[in-house]
Coordinates of C-alpha atoms and ligand atoms in Angstrom, one line a residue:
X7 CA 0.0 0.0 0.0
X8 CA 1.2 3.6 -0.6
X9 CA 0.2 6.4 1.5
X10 CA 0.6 10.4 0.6
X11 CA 1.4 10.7 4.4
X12 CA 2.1 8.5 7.6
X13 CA 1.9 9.7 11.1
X14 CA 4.5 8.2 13.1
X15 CA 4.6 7.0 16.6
X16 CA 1.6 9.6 18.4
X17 CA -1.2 8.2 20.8
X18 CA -4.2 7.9 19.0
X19 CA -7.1 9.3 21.4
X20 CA -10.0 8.0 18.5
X21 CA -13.2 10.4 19.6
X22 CA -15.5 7.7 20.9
X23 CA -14.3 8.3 24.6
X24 CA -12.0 4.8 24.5
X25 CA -8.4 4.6 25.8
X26 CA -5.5 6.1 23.6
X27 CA -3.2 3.8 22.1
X28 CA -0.1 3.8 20.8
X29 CA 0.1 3.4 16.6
X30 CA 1.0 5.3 13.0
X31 CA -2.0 6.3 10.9
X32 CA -1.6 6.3 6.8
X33 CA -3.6 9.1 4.9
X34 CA -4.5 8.7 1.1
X35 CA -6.0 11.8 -0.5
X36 CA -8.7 13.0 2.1
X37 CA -9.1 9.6 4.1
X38 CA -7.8 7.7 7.0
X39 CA -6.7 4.5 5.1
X40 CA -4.8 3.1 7.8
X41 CA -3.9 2.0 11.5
X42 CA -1.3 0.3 13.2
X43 CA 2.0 -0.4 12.8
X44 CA 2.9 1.2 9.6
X45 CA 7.3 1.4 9.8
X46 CA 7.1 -0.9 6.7
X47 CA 4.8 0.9 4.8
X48 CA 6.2 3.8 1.4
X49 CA 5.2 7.1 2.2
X50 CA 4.7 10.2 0.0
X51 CA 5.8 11.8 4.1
X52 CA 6.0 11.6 7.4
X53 CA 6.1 12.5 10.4
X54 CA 7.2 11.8 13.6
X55 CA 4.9 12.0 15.7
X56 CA 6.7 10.6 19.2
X57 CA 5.2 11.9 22.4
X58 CA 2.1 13.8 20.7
X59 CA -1.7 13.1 20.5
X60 CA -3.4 12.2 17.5
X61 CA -7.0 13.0 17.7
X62 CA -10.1 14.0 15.4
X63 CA -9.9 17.0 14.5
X64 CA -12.1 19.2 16.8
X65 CA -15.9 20.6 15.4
X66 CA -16.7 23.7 16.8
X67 CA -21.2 23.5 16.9
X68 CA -21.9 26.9 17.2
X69 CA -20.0 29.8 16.0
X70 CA -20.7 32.9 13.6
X71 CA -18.4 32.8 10.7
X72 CA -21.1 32.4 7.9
X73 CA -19.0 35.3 6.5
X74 CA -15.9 35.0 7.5
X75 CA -15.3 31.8 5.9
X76 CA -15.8 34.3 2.7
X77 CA -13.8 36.8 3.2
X78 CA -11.1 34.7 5.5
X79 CA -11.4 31.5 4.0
X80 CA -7.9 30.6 5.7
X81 CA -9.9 30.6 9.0
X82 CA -6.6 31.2 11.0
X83 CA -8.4 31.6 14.4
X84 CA -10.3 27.9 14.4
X85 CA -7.6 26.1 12.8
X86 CA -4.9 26.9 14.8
X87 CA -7.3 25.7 17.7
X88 CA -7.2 22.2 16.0
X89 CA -11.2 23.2 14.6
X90 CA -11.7 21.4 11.3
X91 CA -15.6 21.6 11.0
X92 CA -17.8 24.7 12.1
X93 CA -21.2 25.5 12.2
X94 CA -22.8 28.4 11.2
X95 CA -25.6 30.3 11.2
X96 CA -26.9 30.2 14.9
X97 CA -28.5 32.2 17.0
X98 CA -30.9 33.3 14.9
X99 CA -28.8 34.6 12.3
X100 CA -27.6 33.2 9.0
X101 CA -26.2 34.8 6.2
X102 CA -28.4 32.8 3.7
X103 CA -31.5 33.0 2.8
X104 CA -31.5 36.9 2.4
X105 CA -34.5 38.0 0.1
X106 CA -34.9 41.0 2.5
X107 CA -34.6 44.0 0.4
X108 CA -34.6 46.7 3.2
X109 CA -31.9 47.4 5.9
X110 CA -31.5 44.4 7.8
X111 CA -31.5 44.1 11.5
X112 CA -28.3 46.1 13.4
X113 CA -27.7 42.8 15.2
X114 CA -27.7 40.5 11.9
X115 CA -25.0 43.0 10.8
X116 CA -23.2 42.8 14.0
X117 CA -22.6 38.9 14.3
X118 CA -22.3 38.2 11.1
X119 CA -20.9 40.8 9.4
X120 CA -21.6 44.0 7.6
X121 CA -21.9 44.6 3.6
X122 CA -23.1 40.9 3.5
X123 CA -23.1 39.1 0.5
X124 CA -26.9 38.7 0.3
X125 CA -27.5 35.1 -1.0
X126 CA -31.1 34.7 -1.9
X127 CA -31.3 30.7 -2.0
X128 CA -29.0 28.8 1.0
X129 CA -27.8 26.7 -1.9
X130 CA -26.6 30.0 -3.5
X131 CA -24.6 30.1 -0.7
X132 CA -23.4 26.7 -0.4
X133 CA -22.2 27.1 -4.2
X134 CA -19.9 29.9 -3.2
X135 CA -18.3 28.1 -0.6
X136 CA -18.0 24.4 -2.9
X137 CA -16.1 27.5 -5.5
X138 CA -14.7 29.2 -3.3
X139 CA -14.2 26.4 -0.1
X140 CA -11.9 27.8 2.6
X141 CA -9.4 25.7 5.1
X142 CA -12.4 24.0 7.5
X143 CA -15.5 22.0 6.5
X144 CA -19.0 24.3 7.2
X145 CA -22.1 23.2 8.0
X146 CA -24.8 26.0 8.5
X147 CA -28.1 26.3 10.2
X148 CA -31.2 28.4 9.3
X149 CA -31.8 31.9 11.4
X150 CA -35.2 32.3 12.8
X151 CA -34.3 35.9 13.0
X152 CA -33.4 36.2 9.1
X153 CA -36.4 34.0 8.3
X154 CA -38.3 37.1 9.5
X155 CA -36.7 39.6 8.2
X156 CA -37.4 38.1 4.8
X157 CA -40.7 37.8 5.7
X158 CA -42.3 40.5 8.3
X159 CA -43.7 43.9 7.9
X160 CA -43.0 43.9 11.9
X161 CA -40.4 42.5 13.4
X162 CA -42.1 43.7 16.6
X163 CA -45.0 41.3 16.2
X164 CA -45.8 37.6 16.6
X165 CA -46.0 36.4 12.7
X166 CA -49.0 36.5 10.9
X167 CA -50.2 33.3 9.0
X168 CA -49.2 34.6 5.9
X169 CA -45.9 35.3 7.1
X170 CA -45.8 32.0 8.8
X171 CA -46.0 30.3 6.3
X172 CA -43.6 32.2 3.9
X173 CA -40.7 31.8 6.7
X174 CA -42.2 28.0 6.8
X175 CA -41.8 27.5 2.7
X176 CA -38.4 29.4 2.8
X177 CA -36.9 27.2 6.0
X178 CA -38.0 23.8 4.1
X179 CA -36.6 25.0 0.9
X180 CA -33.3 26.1 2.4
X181 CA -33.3 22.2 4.5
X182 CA -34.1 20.7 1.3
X183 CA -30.9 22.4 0.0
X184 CA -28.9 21.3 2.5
X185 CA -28.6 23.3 5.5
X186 CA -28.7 21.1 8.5
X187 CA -31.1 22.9 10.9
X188 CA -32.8 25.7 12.5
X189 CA -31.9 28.0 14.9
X190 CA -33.7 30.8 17.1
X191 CA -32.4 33.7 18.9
X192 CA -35.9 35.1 20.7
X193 CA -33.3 36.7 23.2
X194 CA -32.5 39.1 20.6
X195 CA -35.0 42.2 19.3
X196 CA -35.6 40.4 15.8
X197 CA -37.2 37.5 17.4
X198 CA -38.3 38.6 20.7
X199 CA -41.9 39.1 19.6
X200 CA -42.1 35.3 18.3
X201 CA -44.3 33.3 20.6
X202 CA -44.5 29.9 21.4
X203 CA -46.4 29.0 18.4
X204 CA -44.5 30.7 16.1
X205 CA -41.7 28.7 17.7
X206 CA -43.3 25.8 17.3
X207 CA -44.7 25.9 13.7
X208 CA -41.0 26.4 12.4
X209 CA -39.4 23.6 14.5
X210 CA -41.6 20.9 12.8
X211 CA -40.9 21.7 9.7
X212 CA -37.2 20.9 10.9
X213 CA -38.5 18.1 12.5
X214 CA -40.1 16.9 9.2
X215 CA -36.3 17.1 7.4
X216 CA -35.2 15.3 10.0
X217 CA -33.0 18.6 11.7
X218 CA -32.6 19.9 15.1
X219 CA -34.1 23.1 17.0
X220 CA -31.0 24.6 18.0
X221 CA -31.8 27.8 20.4
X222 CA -30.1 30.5 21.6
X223 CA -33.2 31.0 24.8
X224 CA -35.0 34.0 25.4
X225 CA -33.2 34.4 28.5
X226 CA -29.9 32.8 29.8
X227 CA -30.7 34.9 33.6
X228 CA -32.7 36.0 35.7
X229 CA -35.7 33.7 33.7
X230 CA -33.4 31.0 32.4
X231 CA -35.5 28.2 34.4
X232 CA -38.7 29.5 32.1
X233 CA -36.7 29.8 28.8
X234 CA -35.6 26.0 29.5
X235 CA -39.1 25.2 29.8
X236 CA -40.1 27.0 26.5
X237 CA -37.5 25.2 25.0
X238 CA -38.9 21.8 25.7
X239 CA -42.3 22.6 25.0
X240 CA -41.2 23.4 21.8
X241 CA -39.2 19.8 21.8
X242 CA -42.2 18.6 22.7
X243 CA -44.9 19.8 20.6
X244 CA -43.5 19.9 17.5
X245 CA -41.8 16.2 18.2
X246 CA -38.3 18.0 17.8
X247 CA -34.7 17.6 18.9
X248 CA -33.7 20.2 20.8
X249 CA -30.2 21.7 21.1
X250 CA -29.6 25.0 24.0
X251 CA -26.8 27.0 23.0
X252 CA -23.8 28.4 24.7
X253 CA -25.8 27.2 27.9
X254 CA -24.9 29.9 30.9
X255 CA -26.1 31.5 34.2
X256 CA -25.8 35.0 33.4
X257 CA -25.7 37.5 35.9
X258 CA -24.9 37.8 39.5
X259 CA -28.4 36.4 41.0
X260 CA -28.4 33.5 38.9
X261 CA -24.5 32.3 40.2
X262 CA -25.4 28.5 41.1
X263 CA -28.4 27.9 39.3
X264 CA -27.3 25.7 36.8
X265 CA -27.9 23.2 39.6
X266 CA -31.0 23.2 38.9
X267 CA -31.0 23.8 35.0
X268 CA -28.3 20.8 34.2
X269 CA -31.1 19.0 36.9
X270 CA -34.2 19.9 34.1
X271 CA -32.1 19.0 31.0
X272 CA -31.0 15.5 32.9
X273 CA -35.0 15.1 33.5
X274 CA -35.9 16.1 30.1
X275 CA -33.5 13.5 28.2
X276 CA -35.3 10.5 29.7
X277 CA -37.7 10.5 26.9
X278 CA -36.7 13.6 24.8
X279 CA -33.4 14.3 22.5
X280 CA -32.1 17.1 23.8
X281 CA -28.4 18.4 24.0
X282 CA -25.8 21.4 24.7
X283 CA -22.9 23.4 24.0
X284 CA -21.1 25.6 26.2
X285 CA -17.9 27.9 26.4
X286 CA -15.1 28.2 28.7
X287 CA -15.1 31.5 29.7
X288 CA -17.0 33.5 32.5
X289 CA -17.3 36.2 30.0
X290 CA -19.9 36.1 26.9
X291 CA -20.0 38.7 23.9
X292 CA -22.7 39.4 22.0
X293 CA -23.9 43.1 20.6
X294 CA -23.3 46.0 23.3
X295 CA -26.9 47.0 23.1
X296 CA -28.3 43.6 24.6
X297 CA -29.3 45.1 28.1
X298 CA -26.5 43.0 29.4
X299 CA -23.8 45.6 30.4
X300 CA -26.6 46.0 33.6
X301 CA -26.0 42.4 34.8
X302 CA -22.4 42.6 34.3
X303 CA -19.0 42.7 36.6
X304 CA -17.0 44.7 33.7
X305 CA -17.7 45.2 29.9
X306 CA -15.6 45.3 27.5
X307 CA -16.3 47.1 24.2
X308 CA -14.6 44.6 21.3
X309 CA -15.8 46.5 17.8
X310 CA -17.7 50.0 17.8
X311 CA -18.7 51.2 13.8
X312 CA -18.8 54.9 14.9
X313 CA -15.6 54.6 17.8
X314 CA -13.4 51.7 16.2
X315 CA -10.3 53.4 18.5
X316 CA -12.3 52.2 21.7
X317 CA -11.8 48.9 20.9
X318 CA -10.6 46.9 23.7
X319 CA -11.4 49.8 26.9
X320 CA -13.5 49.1 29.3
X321 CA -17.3 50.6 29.0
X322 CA -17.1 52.4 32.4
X323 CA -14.2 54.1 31.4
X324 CA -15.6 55.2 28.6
X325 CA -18.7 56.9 30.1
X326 CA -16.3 58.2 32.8
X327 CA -14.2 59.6 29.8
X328 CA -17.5 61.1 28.3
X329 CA -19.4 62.1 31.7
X330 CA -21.8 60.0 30.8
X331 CA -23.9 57.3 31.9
X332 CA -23.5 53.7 31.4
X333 CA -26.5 53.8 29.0
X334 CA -25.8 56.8 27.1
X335 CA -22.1 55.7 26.2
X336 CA -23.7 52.1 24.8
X337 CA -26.4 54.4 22.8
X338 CA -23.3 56.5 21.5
X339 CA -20.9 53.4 20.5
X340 CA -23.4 51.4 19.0
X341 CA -23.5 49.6 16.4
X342 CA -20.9 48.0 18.8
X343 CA -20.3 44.6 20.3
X344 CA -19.0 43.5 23.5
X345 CA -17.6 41.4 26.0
X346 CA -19.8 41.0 29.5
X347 CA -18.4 39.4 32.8
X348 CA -21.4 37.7 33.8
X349 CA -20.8 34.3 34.7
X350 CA -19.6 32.0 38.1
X351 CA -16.7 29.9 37.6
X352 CA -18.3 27.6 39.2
X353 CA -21.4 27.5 36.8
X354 CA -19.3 27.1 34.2
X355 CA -17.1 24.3 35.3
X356 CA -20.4 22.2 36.3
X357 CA -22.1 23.1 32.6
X358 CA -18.8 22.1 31.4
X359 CA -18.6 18.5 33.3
X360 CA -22.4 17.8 32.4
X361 CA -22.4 14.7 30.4
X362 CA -24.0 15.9 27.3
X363 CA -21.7 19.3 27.0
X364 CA -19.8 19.8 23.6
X365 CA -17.4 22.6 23.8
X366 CA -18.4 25.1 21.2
X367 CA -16.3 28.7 20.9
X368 CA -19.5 30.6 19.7
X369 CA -16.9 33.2 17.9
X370 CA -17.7 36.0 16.2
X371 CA -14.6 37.0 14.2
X372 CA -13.7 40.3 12.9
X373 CA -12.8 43.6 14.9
X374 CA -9.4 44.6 17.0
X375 CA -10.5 43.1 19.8
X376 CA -12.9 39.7 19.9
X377 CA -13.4 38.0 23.1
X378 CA -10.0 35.5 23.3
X379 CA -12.8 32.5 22.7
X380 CA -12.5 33.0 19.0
X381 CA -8.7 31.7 19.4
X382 CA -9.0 30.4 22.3
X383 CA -11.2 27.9 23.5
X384 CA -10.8 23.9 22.7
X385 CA -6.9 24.4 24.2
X386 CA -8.2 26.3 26.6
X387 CA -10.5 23.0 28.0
X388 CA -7.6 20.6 26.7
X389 CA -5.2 22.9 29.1
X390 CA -6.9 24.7 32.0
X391 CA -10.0 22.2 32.8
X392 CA -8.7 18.7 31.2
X393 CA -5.3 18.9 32.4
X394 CA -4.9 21.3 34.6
X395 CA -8.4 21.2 36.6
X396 CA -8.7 17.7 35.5
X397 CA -12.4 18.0 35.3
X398 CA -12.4 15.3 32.7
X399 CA -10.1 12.5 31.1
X400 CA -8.2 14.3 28.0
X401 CA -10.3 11.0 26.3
X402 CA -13.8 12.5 27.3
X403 CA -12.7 16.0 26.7
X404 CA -12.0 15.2 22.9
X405 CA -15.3 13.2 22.9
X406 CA -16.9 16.1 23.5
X407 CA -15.2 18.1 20.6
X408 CA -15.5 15.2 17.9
X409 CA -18.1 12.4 17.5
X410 CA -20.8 14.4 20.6
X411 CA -20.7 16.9 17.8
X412 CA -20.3 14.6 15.2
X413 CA -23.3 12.7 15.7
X414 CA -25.6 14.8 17.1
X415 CA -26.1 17.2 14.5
X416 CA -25.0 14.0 11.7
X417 CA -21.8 15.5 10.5
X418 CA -21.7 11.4 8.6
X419 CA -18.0 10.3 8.6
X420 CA -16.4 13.0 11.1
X421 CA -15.1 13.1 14.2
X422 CA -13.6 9.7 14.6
X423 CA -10.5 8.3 13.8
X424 CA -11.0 5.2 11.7
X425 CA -10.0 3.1 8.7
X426 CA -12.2 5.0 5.8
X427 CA -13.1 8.3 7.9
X428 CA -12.2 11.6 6.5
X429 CA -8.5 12.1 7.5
X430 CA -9.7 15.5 9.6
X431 CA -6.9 15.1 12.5
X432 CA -5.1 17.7 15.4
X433 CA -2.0 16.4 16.4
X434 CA -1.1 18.3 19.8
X435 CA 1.2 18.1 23.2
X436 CA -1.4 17.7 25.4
X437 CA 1.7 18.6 28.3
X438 CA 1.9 22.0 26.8
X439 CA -1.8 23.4 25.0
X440 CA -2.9 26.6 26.8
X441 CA -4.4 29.1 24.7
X442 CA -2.8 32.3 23.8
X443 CA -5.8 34.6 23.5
X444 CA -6.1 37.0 26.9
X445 CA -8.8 39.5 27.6
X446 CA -6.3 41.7 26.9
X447 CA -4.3 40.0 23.9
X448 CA -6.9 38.3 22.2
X449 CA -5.5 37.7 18.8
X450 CA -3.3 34.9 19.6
X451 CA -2.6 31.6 18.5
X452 CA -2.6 29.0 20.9
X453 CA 0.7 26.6 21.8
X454 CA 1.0 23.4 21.9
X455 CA -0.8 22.7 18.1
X456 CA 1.7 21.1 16.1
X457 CA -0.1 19.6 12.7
X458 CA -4.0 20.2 11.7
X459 CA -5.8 18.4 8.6
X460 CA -8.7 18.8 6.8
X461 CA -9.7 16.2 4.6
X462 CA -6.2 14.8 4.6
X463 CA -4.4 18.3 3.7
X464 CA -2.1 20.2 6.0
X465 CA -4.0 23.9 7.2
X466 CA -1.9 24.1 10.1
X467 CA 1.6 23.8 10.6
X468 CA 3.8 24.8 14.0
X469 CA 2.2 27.9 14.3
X470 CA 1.6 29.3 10.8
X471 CA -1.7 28.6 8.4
X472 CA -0.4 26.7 5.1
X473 CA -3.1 28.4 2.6
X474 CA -4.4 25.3 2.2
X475 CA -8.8 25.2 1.7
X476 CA -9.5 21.8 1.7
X477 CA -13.3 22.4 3.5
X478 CA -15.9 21.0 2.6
X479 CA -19.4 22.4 2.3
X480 CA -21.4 19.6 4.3
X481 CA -25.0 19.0 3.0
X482 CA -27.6 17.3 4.8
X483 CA -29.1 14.3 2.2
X484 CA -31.0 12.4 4.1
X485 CA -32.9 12.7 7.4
X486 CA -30.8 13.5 10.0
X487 CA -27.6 12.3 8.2
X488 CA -25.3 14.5 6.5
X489 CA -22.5 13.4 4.4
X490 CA -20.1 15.6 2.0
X491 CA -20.5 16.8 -1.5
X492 CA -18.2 13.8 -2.7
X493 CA -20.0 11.4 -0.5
X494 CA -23.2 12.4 -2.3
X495 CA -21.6 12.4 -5.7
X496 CA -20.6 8.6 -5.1
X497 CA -24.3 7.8 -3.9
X498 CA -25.9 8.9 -6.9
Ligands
LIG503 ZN1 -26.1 33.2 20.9

């Protein structure tokens, strides 16, 4: 046999959560052909891989790079965290379809990106990226949120029939061309006047493909308890998998309480499909103007359109600076973003430890000065929580960043390593990953990253992006599977 590349000598940790073990791993074109000892085997490369980790390479399940992986297809800040896959379009907010011919909403601007291409179809979208495919493989849900900006007079009202059923027909059409889901975002003003019903209506029509409800909740505070219990009355009346978002206690009041909200999810699973991501940080971001800079410790302001110097200086500096109030200084920076201390280290370590948690860096990219989750977070669990903390065996830990992913929003042959898989991989010192990204440096690259593929092609190498774009745009084909473009091609 004759491989274009054999890993040498690392300890293959394999996704599912099993022991590592000690063998080299051959890679023809974009697949994992084989495993074991390999020292006799021709090689187009190799490389030694003595005292590293060979693992899956991670999927991040809910960031905001619909755009980015346009206009920064290299995707410096997830591959250099070991990220081969992302998902887009949550929250809410998706860059396709846009039909909308008005001024879209300030916060669809905001997290994903201003002068957006507007793609009218989601398949018009996923052509641009099988064209024009950068470093990782995308998958993209469908934004509540943009559904109704397409579709509503008044964003400030519950939907109207007619509009209903418009976001309904435009939601199945963009499932039917792939994308893999739906998400909402009714904390955000775009979606706030959506009621249960409206909820509900859209999230069987992704039950009916086959897709998840993936939710950023109305509240994530002081009401988190009643925004869980929307959630799964929307599981449960539309007959829907559920997914809760960057899952958090926000604000000072509600330190502990995910006690009781990991208790409700735990109660919910025994006869419901329902999962969650997090993040490792007791900071969020999101857009400045969310009401959150009440709840929080400190704020920092990451992008301001009309003050892009203020980038990176505390809010209450700012106001101080301006003899202003808190509220007058966000009014003034705005459109801005920011990042809110809100959170309990301890909340976050027990959301973290749940059993069903995937780690998901939710990064909105663009700007001087993004929250260091963008570049930071998969080493920063590998490092600070796995290793250092040791909240969880370094085997779990990538569990939860490969096939927990993988297979629960049906990413088909990702996020395991295994004879015929797609040779995605992260080879990493699991003695020395730490991120780099700080609150205060947060464009950083992390250490301890030595080698990332995607589809068998080298994006990453000791510290630099290669140029490489290998990704491919992932298509769901049947229910609740999703293979690639290829794979499809092969099927038909
Ligand atoms: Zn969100």
């Amino acid at each position: 046999m004759q491989a274009d590349l054999i890993i040498h000598g690392a300890d293959i940790i394999d996704g599912t959560g099993e022991p590592r073990f000690a063998a080299d791993l051959a890679i023809c074109d974009d697949r994992i052909i084989a495993i074991g000892d390999l020292s006799r085997w021709p090689a187009g490369r190799r490389i030694d891989a003595t005292g590293l980790i060979l693992a899956p390479g991670f999927i991040d399940p809910h960031v905001h790079h619909d755009a980015a992986v346009l206009t920064d297809p290299d995707m410096p800040f997830m591959v250099s965290q070991g990220v081969t896959t992302i998902i887009n379009g949550n929250c809410g907010f998706s860059i396709a379809p846009i039909t909308a011919d008005n001024p879209l909403p300030v916060q669809l601007r905001m997290i994903i990106g201003d002068d957006l291409p507007r793609f009218a179809r989601y398949r018009d979208y996923h052509d641009r990226l099988v064209q024009n495919p950068p470093a990782v493989n995308t998958a993209c849900l469908i934004g509540h949120s943009t559904l109704r900006a397409n579709a509503m007079a008044d964003l400030d009202q519950p939907a109207s029939p007619v509009e209903l059923a418009a976001m309904s027909q435009q939601l199945e059409d963009a499932l039917a061309e792939g994308a893999i889901g739906l998400s909402t975002g009714t904390f955000y003003a775009p979606s706030r006047a959506a009621p249960l019903t409206e909820l509900t209506a859209l999230a069987r029509v992704a039950a009916a493909e086959g897709t998840l409800y993936v939710t950023h909740m109305r509240d994530e505070g002081d009401r988190v308890v009643e925004a869980l219990e929307e959630t799964f009355a929307v599981g449960r009346d539309a007959c829907c998998d559920v997914h809760v978002s960057h899952h958090k206690c926000a604000g000072l009041a509600n330190h502990g309480l995910s006690q009781q909200t990991l208790q409700m999810i735990e109660d919910f699973a025994a006869d419901h499909r329902v999962g969650l991501d997090t993040t490792p940080w007791i900071a969020s971001s999101t857009v400045l103007n969310s009401g959150r800079h009440r709840q929080a410790t400190r704020v920092i302001v990451a992008e301001s359109e009309p003050y892009p110097d203020l980038a990176g200086r505390d809010l209450s500096d700012i106001a101080e600076t301006w003899n202003c109030d808190l509220d007058t200084a966000v009014d003034r920076l705005m459109p801005a973003t920011a990042i809110f201390f809100l959170m309990d280290e301890a909340d976050v370590q027990r959301i973290l430890s749940y059993r069903q948690t995937m780690i998901c860096s939710d990064g909105i990219s663009g700007g001087s000065h993004p929250h260091p989750r963008v570049w930071g977070t998969f080493p920063r669990v590998l490092g600070r929580y796995a290793r250092d903390l040791n909240l969880f065996t370094l085997e779990n830990t990538i569990q939860r960043m490969t096939s927990m992913p993988a297979d629960r929003f049906g990413l088909g042959a990702r996020g395991r390593i295994t004879v015929g898989a797609f040779a995605d991989l992260v080879l990493f010192d699991a003695d020395t990953i730490r991120e780099g990204a700080t609150f205060e440096t947060p464009i950083r690259p992390a250490e301890g990253i030595a080698h990332v593929f995607v589809n068998g092609r080298e994006v990453w190498a000791n510290g630099h992006a290669t140029g490489q774009r290998p990704g491919t745009a992932l298509v769901k084909t049947t229910p609740g599977k999703v293979v690639s473009v290829s794979d499809k091609r092969k099927t038909l």
